[in-house]
Amino acid sequence: AQSVTQLGSHVSVSEGALVLLRCNYSSSVPPYLFWYVQYPNQGLQLLLKYTTGATLVKGINGFEAEFKKSETSFHLTKPSAHMSDAAEYFCAVTPRPGANSKLTFGKGITLSVRP
Amino acid sequence: EAQVTQNPRYLITVTGKKLTVTCSQNMNHEYMSWYRQDPGLGLRQIYYSMNVEVTDKGDVPEGYKVSRKEKRNFPLILESPSPNQTSLYFCATGQGGYEQYFGPGTRLTVT
């Protein structure tokens, strides 16, 4: 079984400040990890993913995340927040390819960016 | 352009009136899935399909049906909708266990 924990439901930062959204996972097998973003009234868009290889992965819009196996974490960061980053962010995990590529999602974090 | 389309985007219906939400993809993906999104619960999988004529239950399948007669289509059927099925529904497609591509969502209200 796998699970994802995103602590807190809302994060507020000032424009230009560091964005840090936390994600911890539980998985019985080495997982694939994802961050998705959902803008208001839209579907989910993939920000970045970790499958194998380099543990620091870069995604779209200046976001990056680091897979830390020892901490079972996959935190999302961006050095300088922009107003357009305001959205809901979901961390997700899936086991290595198998019968069901089900994504198990965290509950999501709403990011607000203050001018 | 790679697309996942869902119809309708918005639907208000009454308890017990059968409805179907369609999902179509043009990426030739074998894997398709339905999720529902509820505040504070994130997204939960309803049903999934590994290929044509192959479907299986996800985490919250009660009250839903699916079919996969063609590779590109994966409709979600609510035979007798109830108010607790009021939610935002997403169809997703993928290939080989990697990232999934989501449709724009269908907001369903059952009164």
Short mmCIF file of N, CA and C in Angstrom, two decimals, chain A residues 22-90:
data_model
loop_
_atom_site.label_atom_id
_atom_site.label_comp_id
_atom_site.label_asym_id
_atom_site.label_seq_id
_atom_site.Cartn_x
_atom_site.Cartn_y
_atom_site.Cartn_z
N ARG A 22 5.82 20.69 1.12
CA ARG A 22 6.34 19.42 1.61
C ARG A 22 5.49 18.22 1.19
N CYS A 23 6.18 17.13 0.94
CA CYS A 23 5.51 15.88 0.58
C CYS A 23 6.31 14.72 1.16
N ASN A 24 5.64 13.88 1.91
CA ASN A 24 6.23 12.63 2.39
C ASN A 24 5.38 11.48 1.89
N TYR A 25 6.01 10.38 1.59
CA TYR A 25 5.29 9.25 1.03
C TYR A 25 5.59 7.98 1.81
N SER A 26 4.72 7.03 1.63
CA SER A 26 4.93 5.70 2.16
C SER A 26 4.66 4.72 1.03
N SER A 27 5.61 3.84 0.79
CA SER A 27 5.43 2.88 -0.29
C SER A 27 6.23 1.63 0.02
N SER A 28 5.66 0.49 -0.27
CA SER A 28 6.33 -0.78 0.01
C SER A 28 7.39 -1.11 -1.04
N VAL A 29 7.33 -0.44 -2.17
CA VAL A 29 8.31 -0.63 -3.23
C VAL A 29 8.81 0.74 -3.68
N PRO A 30 9.98 0.79 -4.30
CA PRO A 30 10.46 2.10 -4.79
C PRO A 30 9.43 2.73 -5.71
N PRO A 31 9.03 3.92 -5.40
CA PRO A 31 7.93 4.52 -6.17
C PRO A 31 8.42 5.45 -7.28
N TYR A 32 7.47 5.80 -8.12
CA TYR A 32 7.62 6.97 -8.97
C TYR A 32 6.87 8.10 -8.27
N LEU A 33 7.43 9.30 -8.32
CA LEU A 33 6.85 10.43 -7.60
C LEU A 33 6.58 11.58 -8.55
N PHE A 34 5.50 12.28 -8.28
CA PHE A 34 5.06 13.35 -9.17
C PHE A 34 4.57 14.55 -8.36
N TRP A 35 4.69 15.70 -8.97
CA TRP A 35 3.98 16.89 -8.50
C TRP A 35 3.11 17.38 -9.65
N TYR A 36 1.84 17.62 -9.31
CA TYR A 36 0.90 18.18 -10.26
C TYR A 36 0.42 19.53 -9.73
N VAL A 37 0.07 20.42 -10.65
CA VAL A 37 -0.51 21.71 -10.29
C VAL A 37 -1.89 21.83 -10.91
N GLN A 38 -2.80 22.42 -10.15
CA GLN A 38 -4.16 22.64 -10.65
C GLN A 38 -4.50 24.12 -10.50
N TYR A 39 -4.63 24.78 -11.62
CA TYR A 39 -5.08 26.18 -11.61
C TYR A 39 -6.60 26.20 -11.52
N PRO A 40 -7.16 27.29 -11.04
CA PRO A 40 -8.63 27.35 -10.87
C PRO A 40 -9.38 26.94 -12.12
N ASN A 41 -10.35 26.06 -11.93
CA ASN A 41 -11.25 25.60 -13.00
C ASN A 41 -10.51 24.90 -14.14
N GLN A 42 -9.40 24.27 -13.80
CA GLN A 42 -8.67 23.53 -14.82
C GLN A 42 -8.33 22.13 -14.32
N GLY A 43 -7.88 21.29 -15.22
CA GLY A 43 -7.42 19.96 -14.84
C GLY A 43 -6.03 20.01 -14.24
N LEU A 44 -5.47 18.85 -13.98
CA LEU A 44 -4.15 18.76 -13.38
C LEU A 44 -3.08 18.75 -14.47
N GLN A 45 -2.01 19.47 -14.20
CA GLN A 45 -0.90 19.57 -15.13
C GLN A 45 0.36 19.07 -14.43
N LEU A 46 1.12 18.23 -15.10
CA LEU A 46 2.33 17.70 -14.49
C LEU A 46 3.39 18.79 -14.38
N LEU A 47 3.92 18.96 -13.17
CA LEU A 47 5.03 19.90 -12.93
C LEU A 47 6.37 19.22 -13.12
N LEU A 48 6.52 18.06 -12.49
CA LEU A 48 7.78 17.32 -12.58
C LEU A 48 7.55 15.90 -12.08
N LYS A 49 8.55 15.05 -12.33
CA LYS A 49 8.44 13.66 -11.91
C LYS A 49 9.81 13.12 -11.56
N TYR A 50 9.82 12.13 -10.68
CA TYR A 50 11.02 11.36 -10.39
C TYR A 50 10.71 9.90 -10.68
N THR A 51 11.56 9.30 -11.51
CA THR A 51 11.41 7.86 -11.77
C THR A 51 12.67 7.15 -11.32
N THR A 52 13.77 7.39 -11.99
CA THR A 52 15.06 6.83 -11.59
C THR A 52 16.13 7.87 -11.88
N GLY A 53 17.36 7.59 -11.42
CA GLY A 53 18.47 8.47 -11.77
C GLY A 53 18.62 9.62 -10.80
N ALA A 54 18.94 10.78 -11.34
CA ALA A 54 19.23 11.97 -10.53
C ALA A 54 18.08 12.27 -9.59
N THR A 55 18.43 12.50 -8.33
CA THR A 55 17.38 12.68 -7.32
C THR A 55 16.85 14.11 -7.28
N LEU A 56 17.57 15.04 -7.87
CA LEU A 56 17.07 16.42 -7.99
C LEU A 56 16.49 16.57 -9.38
N VAL A 57 15.21 16.81 -9.43
CA VAL A 57 14.54 16.90 -10.74
C VAL A 57 14.00 18.30 -10.94
N LYS A 58 14.11 18.76 -12.14
CA LYS A 58 13.63 20.10 -12.49
C LYS A 58 12.38 19.97 -13.35
N GLY A 59 11.45 20.89 -13.10
CA GLY A 59 10.21 20.84 -13.84
C GLY A 59 9.93 22.15 -14.56
N ILE A 60 8.68 22.33 -14.87
CA ILE A 60 8.29 23.54 -15.58
C ILE A 60 8.14 24.71 -14.61
N ASN A 61 8.15 25.91 -15.17
CA ASN A 61 7.90 27.13 -14.39
C ASN A 61 8.89 27.35 -13.26
N GLY A 62 10.10 26.81 -13.36
CA GLY A 62 11.14 27.06 -12.36
C GLY A 62 11.06 26.20 -11.10
N PHE A 63 10.16 25.23 -11.07
CA PHE A 63 10.04 24.36 -9.91
C PHE A 63 11.05 23.21 -9.97
N GLU A 64 11.45 22.77 -8.79
CA GLU A 64 12.26 21.57 -8.70
C GLU A 64 11.91 20.80 -7.43
N ALA A 65 12.30 19.54 -7.39
CA ALA A 65 12.03 18.70 -6.22
C ALA A 65 13.17 17.72 -6.06
N GLU A 66 13.40 17.33 -4.83
CA GLU A 66 14.47 16.40 -4.54
C GLU A 66 13.91 15.15 -3.87
N PHE A 67 14.24 14.00 -4.43
CA PHE A 67 13.85 12.72 -3.86
C PHE A 67 14.88 12.34 -2.81
N LYS A 68 14.41 12.17 -1.56
CA LYS A 68 15.28 11.74 -0.48
C LYS A 68 14.73 10.45 0.08
N LYS A 69 15.36 9.37 -0.30
CA LYS A 69 14.87 8.05 0.08
C LYS A 69 14.91 7.87 1.59
N SER A 70 15.97 8.33 2.23
CA SER A 70 16.13 8.13 3.67
C SER A 70 15.06 8.87 4.47
N GLU A 71 14.56 9.94 3.90
CA GLU A 71 13.52 10.73 4.57
C GLU A 71 12.14 10.47 3.99
N THR A 72 12.06 9.61 3.01
CA THR A 72 10.81 9.34 2.26
C THR A 72 10.11 10.65 1.93
N SER A 73 10.87 11.57 1.35
CA SER A 73 10.31 12.88 1.04
C SER A 73 10.54 13.26 -0.41
N PHE A 74 9.74 14.18 -0.87
CA PHE A 74 9.83 14.69 -2.26
C PHE A 74 9.28 16.12 -2.23
N HIS A 75 9.99 16.99 -1.55
CA HIS A 75 9.53 18.37 -1.37
C HIS A 75 9.71 19.20 -2.63
N LEU A 76 8.78 20.07 -2.87
CA LEU A 76 8.77 20.93 -4.07
C LEU A 76 9.26 22.32 -3.68
N THR A 77 10.16 22.89 -4.47
CA THR A 77 10.67 24.21 -4.18
C THR A 77 10.73 25.08 -5.43
N LYS A 78 10.71 26.38 -5.19
CA LYS A 78 10.94 27.36 -6.25
C LYS A 78 11.61 28.56 -5.58
N PRO A 79 12.72 29.00 -6.11
CA PRO A 79 13.49 30.04 -5.40
C PRO A 79 12.73 31.36 -5.23
N SER A 80 11.92 31.72 -6.21
CA SER A 80 11.28 33.03 -6.19
C SER A 80 9.84 32.90 -6.70
N ALA A 81 8.90 33.11 -5.80
CA ALA A 81 7.48 32.95 -6.16
C ALA A 81 7.01 34.07 -7.08
N HIS A 82 6.13 33.69 -7.98
CA HIS A 82 5.48 34.65 -8.87
C HIS A 82 3.99 34.58 -8.65
N MET A 83 3.32 35.69 -8.92
CA MET A 83 1.86 35.72 -8.70
C MET A 83 1.16 34.59 -9.45
N SER A 84 1.68 34.25 -10.60
CA SER A 84 1.05 33.21 -11.42
C SER A 84 1.21 31.81 -10.84
N ASP A 85 2.00 31.67 -9.76
CA ASP A 85 2.16 30.36 -9.13
C ASP A 85 1.00 30.01 -8.20
N ALA A 86 0.13 30.95 -7.94
CA ALA A 86 -1.01 30.69 -7.06
C ALA A 86 -1.89 29.61 -7.66
N ALA A 87 -2.01 28.51 -6.95
CA ALA A 87 -2.73 27.33 -7.47
C ALA A 87 -2.77 26.29 -6.36
N GLU A 88 -3.36 25.14 -6.68
CA GLU A 88 -3.33 24.01 -5.76
C GLU A 88 -2.30 23.00 -6.28
N TYR A 89 -1.51 22.46 -5.37
CA TYR A 89 -0.43 21.56 -5.74
C TYR A 89 -0.65 20.20 -5.08
N PHE A 90 -0.49 19.18 -5.89
CA PHE A 90 -0.68 17.82 -5.42
C PHE A 90 0.58 17.00 -5.62
#
